[in-house]
mmCIF file of C-alpha atoms in Angstrom:
data_model
loop_
_atom_site.group_PDB
_atom_site.id
_atom_site.type_symbol
_atom_site.label_atom_id
_atom_site.label_comp_id
_atom_site.label_asym_id
_atom_site.label_seq_id
_atom_site.Cartn_x
_atom_site.Cartn_y
_atom_site.Cartn_z
ATOM 1 C CA MET A 1 113.320 77.100 74.714
ATOM 2 C CA SER A 2 111.593 78.470 78.157
ATOM 3 C CA LYS A 3 113.320 81.312 78.058
ATOM 4 C CA SER A 4 113.761 82.401 74.701
ATOM 5 C CA GLU A 5 109.597 81.899 74.711
ATOM 6 C CA THR A 6 109.315 83.760 77.873
ATOM 7 C CA THR A 7 111.451 86.918 76.557
ATOM 8 C CA LYS A 8 108.889 87.103 73.408
ATOM 9 C CA THR A 9 106.212 86.783 75.659
ATOM 10 C CA VAL A 10 107.421 89.954 77.948
ATOM 11 C CA LEU A 11 108.130 91.674 74.736
ATOM 12 C CA VAL A 12 104.826 91.796 73.130
ATOM 13 C CA ALA A 13 103.306 92.310 76.867
ATOM 14 C CA GLY A 14 105.113 95.585 76.523
ATOM 15 C CA ALA A 15 104.858 96.717 73.232
ATOM 16 C CA ALA A 16 101.108 96.267 73.821
ATOM 17 C CA ASN A 17 101.239 98.309 77.046
ATOM 18 C CA LEU A 18 103.011 100.841 76.050
ATOM 19 C CA ILE A 19 100.267 102.022 73.471
ATOM 20 C CA LEU A 20 97.717 101.107 75.661
ATOM 21 C CA ALA A 21 99.024 103.119 78.715
ATOM 22 C CA ILE A 22 99.029 106.339 76.076
ATOM 23 C CA THR A 23 95.917 105.383 74.346
ATOM 24 C CA LYS A 24 93.846 105.253 77.695
ATOM 25 C CA LEU A 25 95.330 108.283 78.958
ATOM 26 C CA PHE A 26 94.143 110.782 76.600
ATOM 27 C CA ALA A 27 90.841 108.813 76.476
ATOM 28 C CA GLY A 28 90.322 109.045 80.111
ATOM 29 C CA LEU A 29 91.104 112.649 80.158
ATOM 30 C CA LEU A 30 88.846 113.676 77.008
ATOM 31 C CA ALA A 31 85.837 111.457 78.597
ATOM 32 C CA GLY A 32 86.368 112.287 81.963
ATOM 33 C CA SER A 33 86.394 108.529 82.864
ATOM 34 C CA SER A 34 88.098 107.612 86.031
ATOM 35 C CA ALA A 35 88.130 103.936 84.864
ATOM 36 C CA MET A 36 89.689 104.776 81.846
ATOM 37 C CA LEU A 37 92.030 106.477 83.879
ATOM 38 C CA ALA A 38 92.487 103.539 86.218
ATOM 39 C CA GLU A 39 93.321 101.774 83.467
ATOM 40 C CA SER A 40 95.895 103.774 82.079
ATOM 41 C CA ALA A 41 97.627 103.656 85.489
ATOM 42 C CA HIS A 42 97.162 99.717 85.059
ATOM 43 C CA SER A 43 98.589 99.845 81.655
ATOM 44 C CA VAL A 44 101.642 102.130 82.890
ATOM 45 C CA ALA A 45 102.125 99.751 86.080
ATOM 46 C CA ASP A 46 102.008 96.805 83.322
ATOM 47 C CA THR A 47 104.595 98.611 80.812
ATOM 48 C CA LEU A 48 107.342 99.041 84.009
ATOM 49 C CA ASN A 49 106.933 95.177 84.735
ATOM 50 C CA GLN A 50 107.574 94.368 81.494
ATOM 51 C CA GLY A 51 110.836 96.349 81.715
ATOM 52 C CA PHE A 52 111.445 94.753 85.089
ATOM 53 C CA LEU A 53 110.831 91.387 83.769
ATOM 54 C CA TYR A 54 113.121 92.113 80.596
ATOM 55 C CA THR A 55 115.677 92.918 83.061
ATOM 56 C CA SER A 56 115.292 90.034 85.230
ATOM 57 C CA LEU A 57 115.555 87.808 82.061
ATOM 58 C CA ARG A 58 119.038 89.021 80.883
ATOM 59 C CA ARG A 59 120.705 89.556 84.055
ATOM 60 C CA SER A 60 119.605 86.130 85.194
ATOM 61 C CA GLU A 61 121.676 84.444 82.174
ATOM 62 C CA ARG A 62 125.185 85.527 83.803
ATOM 63 C CA PRO A 63 127.347 82.722 84.297
ATOM 64 C CA PRO A 64 128.567 81.575 87.907
ATOM 65 C CA ASP A 65 131.276 83.414 89.583
ATOM 66 C CA ARG A 66 133.228 82.782 92.619
ATOM 67 C CA ARG A 67 130.728 85.309 94.517
ATOM 68 C CA HIS A 68 127.749 83.435 93.208
ATOM 69 C CA PRO A 69 128.915 80.117 92.414
ATOM 70 C CA PHE A 70 125.329 79.108 91.844
ATOM 71 C CA GLY A 71 124.971 81.808 89.034
ATOM 72 C CA TYR A 72 122.067 84.732 89.139
ATOM 73 C CA GLY A 73 119.054 82.428 88.538
ATOM 74 C CA ASN A 74 117.433 84.462 91.693
ATOM 75 C CA GLU A 75 117.329 87.654 90.338
ATOM 76 C CA ARG A 76 114.649 86.625 88.275
ATOM 77 C CA TYR A 77 112.342 86.278 91.230
ATOM 78 C CA VAL A 78 113.860 89.407 92.695
ATOM 79 C CA TRP A 79 112.472 91.507 89.412
ATOM 80 C CA SER A 80 109.384 90.090 89.812
ATOM 81 C CA LEU A 81 108.855 90.866 93.455
ATOM 82 C CA LEU A 82 109.774 94.144 92.341
ATOM 83 C CA ALA A 83 107.006 94.082 89.356
ATOM 84 C CA ALA A 84 104.459 93.263 92.207
ATOM 85 C CA PHE A 85 105.291 96.131 94.064
ATOM 86 C CA GLY A 86 104.565 98.553 91.309
ATOM 87 C CA ILE A 87 101.426 96.773 90.457
ATOM 88 C CA PHE A 88 100.091 97.441 93.955
ATOM 89 C CA VAL A 89 101.711 101.261 94.387
ATOM 90 C CA ALA A 90 101.705 102.090 90.848
ATOM 91 C CA GLY A 91 98.262 100.871 89.525
ATOM 92 C CA ALA A 92 95.920 99.379 92.582
ATOM 93 C CA GLY A 93 96.776 102.999 94.561
ATOM 94 C CA PHE A 94 95.903 104.969 92.006
ATOM 95 C CA SER A 95 92.765 103.388 90.772
ATOM 96 C CA ILE A 96 91.173 102.794 94.011
ATOM 97 C CA PHE A 97 92.080 106.256 94.754
ATOM 98 C CA GLU A 98 90.623 107.920 91.371
ATOM 99 C CA GLY A 99 87.453 105.500 91.551
ATOM 100 C CA ILE A 100 86.641 106.586 95.387
ATOM 101 C CA LEU A 101 87.061 110.120 94.389
ATOM 102 C CA THR A 102 84.731 109.702 91.133
ATOM 103 C CA MET A 103 82.153 107.929 93.581
ATOM 104 C CA THR A 104 81.783 110.896 96.046
ATOM 105 C CA GLY A 105 81.089 113.491 93.321
ATOM 106 C CA HIS A 106 84.757 114.955 92.147
ATOM 107 C CA GLY A 107 85.947 113.428 89.179
ATOM 108 C CA GLY A 108 84.431 112.817 85.730
ATOM 109 C CA GLY A 109 82.850 115.945 83.396
ATOM 110 C CA GLY A 110 84.014 114.557 79.833
ATOM 111 C CA THR A 111 82.093 114.344 77.357
ATOM 112 C CA THR A 112 84.166 112.367 74.478
ATOM 113 C CA VAL A 113 82.944 108.923 75.518
ATOM 114 C CA TRP A 114 83.113 107.602 72.081
ATOM 115 C CA LEU A 115 86.765 107.849 72.449
ATOM 116 C CA ALA A 116 87.136 105.743 75.357
ATOM 117 C CA TYR A 117 84.824 102.933 73.658
ATOM 118 C CA ALA A 118 87.202 103.377 70.762
ATOM 119 C CA VAL A 119 90.160 102.853 73.233
ATOM 120 C CA LEU A 120 88.543 99.763 74.798
ATOM 121 C CA GLY A 121 88.331 97.962 71.267
ATOM 122 C CA LEU A 122 91.884 98.890 70.463
ATOM 123 C CA GLY A 123 92.831 97.471 74.239
ATOM 124 C CA ALA A 124 91.093 94.270 73.803
ATOM 125 C CA VAL A 125 92.779 93.746 70.316
ATOM 126 C CA LEU A 126 96.240 94.342 72.017
ATOM 127 C CA GLU A 127 95.763 92.942 75.284
ATOM 128 C CA GLY A 128 94.480 89.774 73.319
ATOM 129 C CA THR A 129 96.819 89.385 71.211
ATOM 130 C CA SER A 130 99.302 89.468 74.271
ATOM 131 C CA TRP A 131 97.034 86.893 76.169
ATOM 132 C CA ILE A 132 96.773 84.845 73.358
ATOM 133 C CA ARG A 133 100.918 84.970 73.059
ATOM 134 C CA ALA A 134 101.323 83.653 76.699
ATOM 135 C CA PHE A 135 98.825 81.198 76.667
ATOM 136 C CA TYR A 136 100.344 79.758 73.439
ATOM 137 C CA GLN A 137 103.795 79.392 75.416
ATOM 138 C CA ALA A 138 101.857 77.430 78.106
ATOM 139 C CA LYS A 139 100.374 75.509 75.418
ATOM 140 C CA LYS A 140 103.722 74.962 73.721
ATOM 141 C CA GLU A 141 105.277 73.767 77.339
ATOM 142 C CA THR A 142 102.669 71.288 78.098
ATOM 143 C CA ARG A 143 103.036 69.445 75.259
ATOM 144 C CA ASP A 144 105.549 66.913 75.688
ATOM 145 C CA SER A 145 104.369 66.581 79.965
ATOM 146 C CA ASP A 146 101.591 65.037 81.758
ATOM 147 C CA ARG A 147 100.384 67.971 82.988
ATOM 148 C CA ASP A 148 97.295 70.248 81.997
ATOM 149 C CA LEU A 149 97.559 73.783 81.704
ATOM 150 C CA VAL A 150 96.294 74.759 84.530
ATOM 151 C CA GLU A 151 98.487 72.573 86.520
ATOM 152 C CA HIS A 152 101.544 73.277 84.716
ATOM 153 C CA VAL A 153 100.871 77.282 85.289
ATOM 154 C CA ARG A 154 100.229 76.614 89.308
ATOM 155 C CA LYS A 155 103.225 74.824 89.519
ATOM 156 C CA SER A 156 106.041 76.149 86.726
ATOM 157 C CA PRO A 157 108.896 77.647 88.575
ATOM 158 C CA ASP A 158 109.311 80.619 86.005
ATOM 159 C CA VAL A 159 107.623 83.489 87.895
ATOM 160 C CA THR A 160 108.448 85.696 84.996
ATOM 161 C CA PHE A 161 106.350 83.851 82.477
ATOM 162 C CA LYS A 162 103.036 83.571 84.814
ATOM 163 C CA THR A 163 103.448 87.293 86.065
ATOM 164 C CA ALA A 164 103.058 87.953 82.275
ATOM 165 C CA LEU A 165 100.236 86.066 82.042
ATOM 166 C CA PHE A 166 98.538 86.949 84.964
ATOM 167 C CA GLU A 167 99.067 90.748 84.034
ATOM 168 C CA ASP A 168 97.354 90.211 80.543
ATOM 169 C CA THR A 169 94.253 88.210 82.185
ATOM 170 C CA ALA A 170 93.826 90.802 84.289
ATOM 171 C CA ALA A 171 94.207 93.535 81.752
ATOM 172 C CA MET A 172 91.276 91.741 79.770
ATOM 173 C CA ILE A 173 89.235 91.984 83.034
ATOM 174 C CA GLY A 174 89.786 95.040 83.558
ATOM 175 C CA LEU A 175 88.889 96.106 80.085
ATOM 176 C CA ALA A 176 85.883 94.681 80.596
ATOM 177 C CA LEU A 177 84.855 96.346 84.181
ATOM 178 C CA ALA A 178 86.076 99.752 82.503
ATOM 179 C CA ALA A 179 83.378 99.291 79.756
ATOM 180 C CA GLY A 180 80.969 97.820 81.757
ATOM 181 C CA GLY A 181 81.734 101.403 84.393
ATOM 182 C CA LEU A 182 81.234 103.829 81.193
ATOM 183 C CA VAL A 183 77.684 101.784 80.057
ATOM 184 C CA MET A 184 76.508 102.383 83.212
ATOM 185 C CA ARG A 185 77.715 105.403 83.739
ATOM 186 C CA GLN A 186 75.189 106.929 80.168
ATOM 187 C CA ILE A 187 72.539 104.680 81.229
ATOM 188 C CA THR A 188 72.313 105.981 84.914
ATOM 189 C CA GLY A 189 73.786 109.460 84.094
ATOM 190 C CA SER A 190 75.629 108.741 87.148
ATOM 191 C CA GLU A 191 79.554 108.781 87.981
ATOM 192 C CA PHE A 192 79.333 106.409 90.770
ATOM 193 C CA TRP A 193 79.292 103.373 88.142
ATOM 194 C CA ASP A 194 82.412 104.762 86.468
ATOM 195 C CA GLY A 195 84.247 105.190 89.467
ATOM 196 C CA LEU A 196 83.102 101.880 90.969
ATOM 197 C CA ALA A 197 84.448 100.577 88.135
ATOM 198 C CA SER A 198 87.677 102.157 88.653
ATOM 199 C CA VAL A 199 87.575 100.593 92.412
ATOM 200 C CA LEU A 200 86.968 97.424 91.324
ATOM 201 C CA ILE A 201 90.226 97.787 88.891
ATOM 202 C CA GLY A 202 92.163 98.866 91.840
ATOM 203 C CA ILE A 203 91.364 95.642 93.972
ATOM 204 C CA LEU A 204 91.534 93.247 90.790
ATOM 205 C CA LEU A 205 95.286 94.547 91.005
ATOM 206 C CA VAL A 206 95.799 94.103 94.523
ATOM 207 C CA VAL A 207 95.165 90.277 93.802
ATOM 208 C CA LEU A 208 97.334 90.364 91.017
ATOM 209 C CA ALA A 209 100.043 91.863 93.005
ATOM 210 C CA PHE A 210 99.648 89.617 96.067
ATOM 211 C CA SER A 211 99.527 86.538 94.093
ATOM 212 C CA ILE A 212 102.919 87.504 91.726
ATOM 213 C CA GLY A 213 104.649 88.559 95.224
ATOM 214 C CA ARG A 214 103.650 85.025 97.100
ATOM 215 C CA GLU A 215 105.217 82.881 94.043
ATOM 216 C CA SER A 216 108.715 85.228 94.291
ATOM 217 C CA MET A 217 108.569 85.392 97.894
ATOM 218 C CA GLY A 218 108.533 81.749 97.969
ATOM 219 C CA LEU A 219 110.963 80.731 95.216
ATOM 220 C CA LEU A 220 113.686 83.787 96.872
ATOM 221 C CA ILE A 221 112.950 82.132 99.805
ATOM 222 C CA GLY A 222 114.227 78.239 98.485
ATOM 223 C CA GLN A 223 111.476 76.226 96.837
ATOM 224 C CA ALA A 224 112.208 72.391 96.035
ATOM 225 C CA ALA A 225 111.646 70.810 92.986
ATOM 226 C CA ASP A 226 108.145 69.662 92.014
ATOM 227 C CA PRO A 227 106.801 66.575 93.604
ATOM 228 C CA ALA A 228 106.982 64.585 90.354
ATOM 229 C CA GLU A 229 110.298 65.940 89.484
ATOM 230 C CA GLN A 230 111.964 64.470 93.308
ATOM 231 C CA ARG A 231 110.308 61.249 92.394
ATOM 232 C CA GLU A 232 112.268 61.091 89.241
ATOM 233 C CA ILE A 233 115.262 62.054 90.998
ATOM 234 C CA ARG A 234 115.096 59.870 93.674
ATOM 235 C CA ALA A 235 114.114 56.925 91.283
ATOM 236 C CA GLU A 236 117.296 57.269 89.419
ATOM 237 C CA ILE A 237 119.789 57.973 92.357
ATOM 238 C CA CYS A 238 117.430 54.496 93.667
ATOM 239 C CA GLY A 239 118.476 52.651 90.193
ATOM 240 C CA ALA A 240 122.043 52.985 90.240
ATOM 241 C CA PRO A 241 123.973 49.856 90.914
ATOM 242 C CA GLY A 242 125.719 49.623 94.377
ATOM 243 C CA VAL A 243 122.839 52.095 95.664
ATOM 244 C CA THR A 244 120.668 50.464 98.224
ATOM 245 C CA GLY A 245 118.437 53.708 99.531
ATOM 246 C CA VAL A 246 118.216 57.256 99.600
ATOM 247 C CA ASP A 247 117.851 58.665 103.413
ATOM 248 C CA GLU A 248 117.170 62.485 102.660
ATOM 249 C CA LEU A 249 116.774 64.325 99.053
ATOM 250 C CA LEU A 250 116.963 68.123 99.312
ATOM 251 C CA THR A 251 116.239 70.238 96.105
ATOM 252 C CA MET A 252 116.220 73.566 95.502
ATOM 253 C CA HIS A 253 115.773 75.849 92.668
ATOM 254 C CA PHE A 254 117.946 78.727 91.872
ATOM 255 C CA GLY A 255 116.046 80.009 88.953
ATOM 256 C CA PRO A 256 113.474 78.460 86.831
ATOM 257 C CA GLU A 257 115.930 76.398 84.743
ATOM 258 C CA GLN A 258 118.213 75.026 87.407
ATOM 259 C CA ILE A 259 117.953 72.625 90.211
ATOM 260 C CA LEU A 260 120.724 71.959 93.304
ATOM 261 C CA VAL A 261 120.118 68.162 94.193
ATOM 262 C CA ALA A 262 121.905 66.989 97.380
ATOM 263 C CA ALA A 263 121.312 63.600 99.009
ATOM 264 C CA LYS A 264 122.281 60.984 101.628
ATOM 265 C CA VAL A 265 122.564 58.037 99.478
ATOM 266 C CA HIS A 266 123.349 54.280 101.000
ATOM 267 C CA PHE A 267 125.818 52.308 99.201
ATOM 268 C CA SER A 268 126.079 48.608 99.315
ATOM 269 C CA ASP A 269 129.143 47.527 101.648
ATOM 270 C CA ASP A 270 130.576 45.480 98.585
ATOM 271 C CA ILE A 271 131.710 48.331 96.565
ATOM 272 C CA SER A 272 134.887 50.363 97.117
ATOM 273 C CA ALA A 273 135.265 53.651 97.683
ATOM 274 C CA ASP A 274 136.661 54.238 94.543
ATOM 275 C CA GLU A 275 133.666 52.329 92.555
ATOM 276 C CA ALA A 276 131.182 54.412 94.957
ATOM 277 C CA GLU A 277 132.852 57.463 93.331
ATOM 278 C CA ASP A 278 132.459 56.096 89.936
ATOM 279 C CA VAL A 279 128.725 55.509 90.608
ATOM 280 C CA ALA A 280 128.051 59.008 91.851
ATOM 281 C CA GLY A 281 129.491 60.139 88.564
ATOM 282 C CA GLU A 282 127.457 58.199 86.512
ATOM 283 C CA ILE A 283 124.055 58.907 88.754
ATOM 284 C CA ASP A 284 124.957 63.026 88.328
ATOM 285 C CA ARG A 285 125.546 62.339 84.525
ATOM 286 C CA ARG A 286 122.141 60.308 84.003
ATOM 287 C CA LEU A 287 120.163 62.870 86.002
ATOM 288 C CA ARG A 288 121.186 66.016 83.952
ATOM 289 C CA GLU A 289 119.972 63.888 81.446
ATOM 290 C CA ARG A 290 116.915 62.834 82.632
ATOM 291 C CA VAL A 291 116.498 66.168 84.019
ATOM 292 C CA PRO A 292 117.544 68.964 82.030
ATOM 293 C CA THR A 293 117.108 71.622 84.893
ATOM 294 C CA VAL A 294 118.819 69.681 87.489
ATOM 295 C CA ARG A 295 122.674 71.646 86.866
ATOM 296 C CA HIS A 296 124.330 70.516 90.684
ATOM 297 C CA VAL A 297 124.750 67.075 92.383
ATOM 298 C CA PHE A 298 125.737 66.065 95.565
ATOM 299 C CA LEU A 299 125.786 63.341 96.961
ATOM 300 C CA ASP A 300 126.668 62.360 100.522
ATOM 301 C CA PRO A 301 127.816 58.605 101.192
ATOM 302 C CA THR A 302 126.013 57.450 104.069
ATOM 303 C CA GLN A 303 126.148 53.646 106.226
ATOM 304 C CA ARG A 304 122.990 51.738 107.304
ATOM 305 C CA VAL A 305 122.638 51.819 111.012
ATOM 306 C CA ILE A 306 121.672 48.383 111.638
ATOM 307 C CA LYS A 307 119.823 48.456 115.508
ATOM 308 C CA THR A 308 120.662 44.700 116.798
ATOM 309 C CA PRO A 309 118.028 43.498 119.819
ATOM 310 C CA ALA A 310 119.364 44.442 123.523
ATOM 311 C CA GLY A 311 121.517 41.574 125.272
#
């Protein structure tokens, strides 16, 4: 369900950003507003990024093969990292540069300000629709869990969904900044406020790019399963017949919907090797049922070392 919902969220966001990128560009040129041009760059970057994210969803679906036995789930993190880079270069860089030019008296000059306000209104509708779609997905995914919405978004390994949600949130804030810059420009007659709004939009995009990039990098390096999932996995292994303890439990994400489990497991001394193998197979089956994201389970039988007093 998660991948299907994420695909819908990405497509809705991509369509909204494509329409807004074009309309904001025309409005920014006609109104001579650097804040609107910054918002246009923001939407262009977001549109390209939605393309990256959609590509990541398609490519990560490929089945495992001999060269990639654990599949291609981690490609979602690679493309999300590229999306963060795109936000930083295409969005933040242009916005800050254009804002500084306007603040120093080298920009602005347009008169069709009403068109900019109309486009900002359209942007609020389209970006709001996209944001509601992402919010709906988050609420839907938390319905059957004990997490609240903020905790789910913070801990979710689905960086594609998080990127779409963060971009939509930043877009709503960016629209408010652009509107504020235009209002102050009309009230004061100074282009400085319009340029300042553009710079603030650029700084907002820097923060967004850093957040997405940090999330993607952490998952690419190899992030463990959520602590709650780890406790559930450990409890399932320890509860199996013949298991007396777990010496070491290692987990790692291969994409948002695939977790690898490797554990050193203590088996009772009174069970045979064949029985231990049957228990291991049962643990594998039960883990996949209880934690659906578990795809690979490797158990290493070990013996407890009992220390005796010296002498």
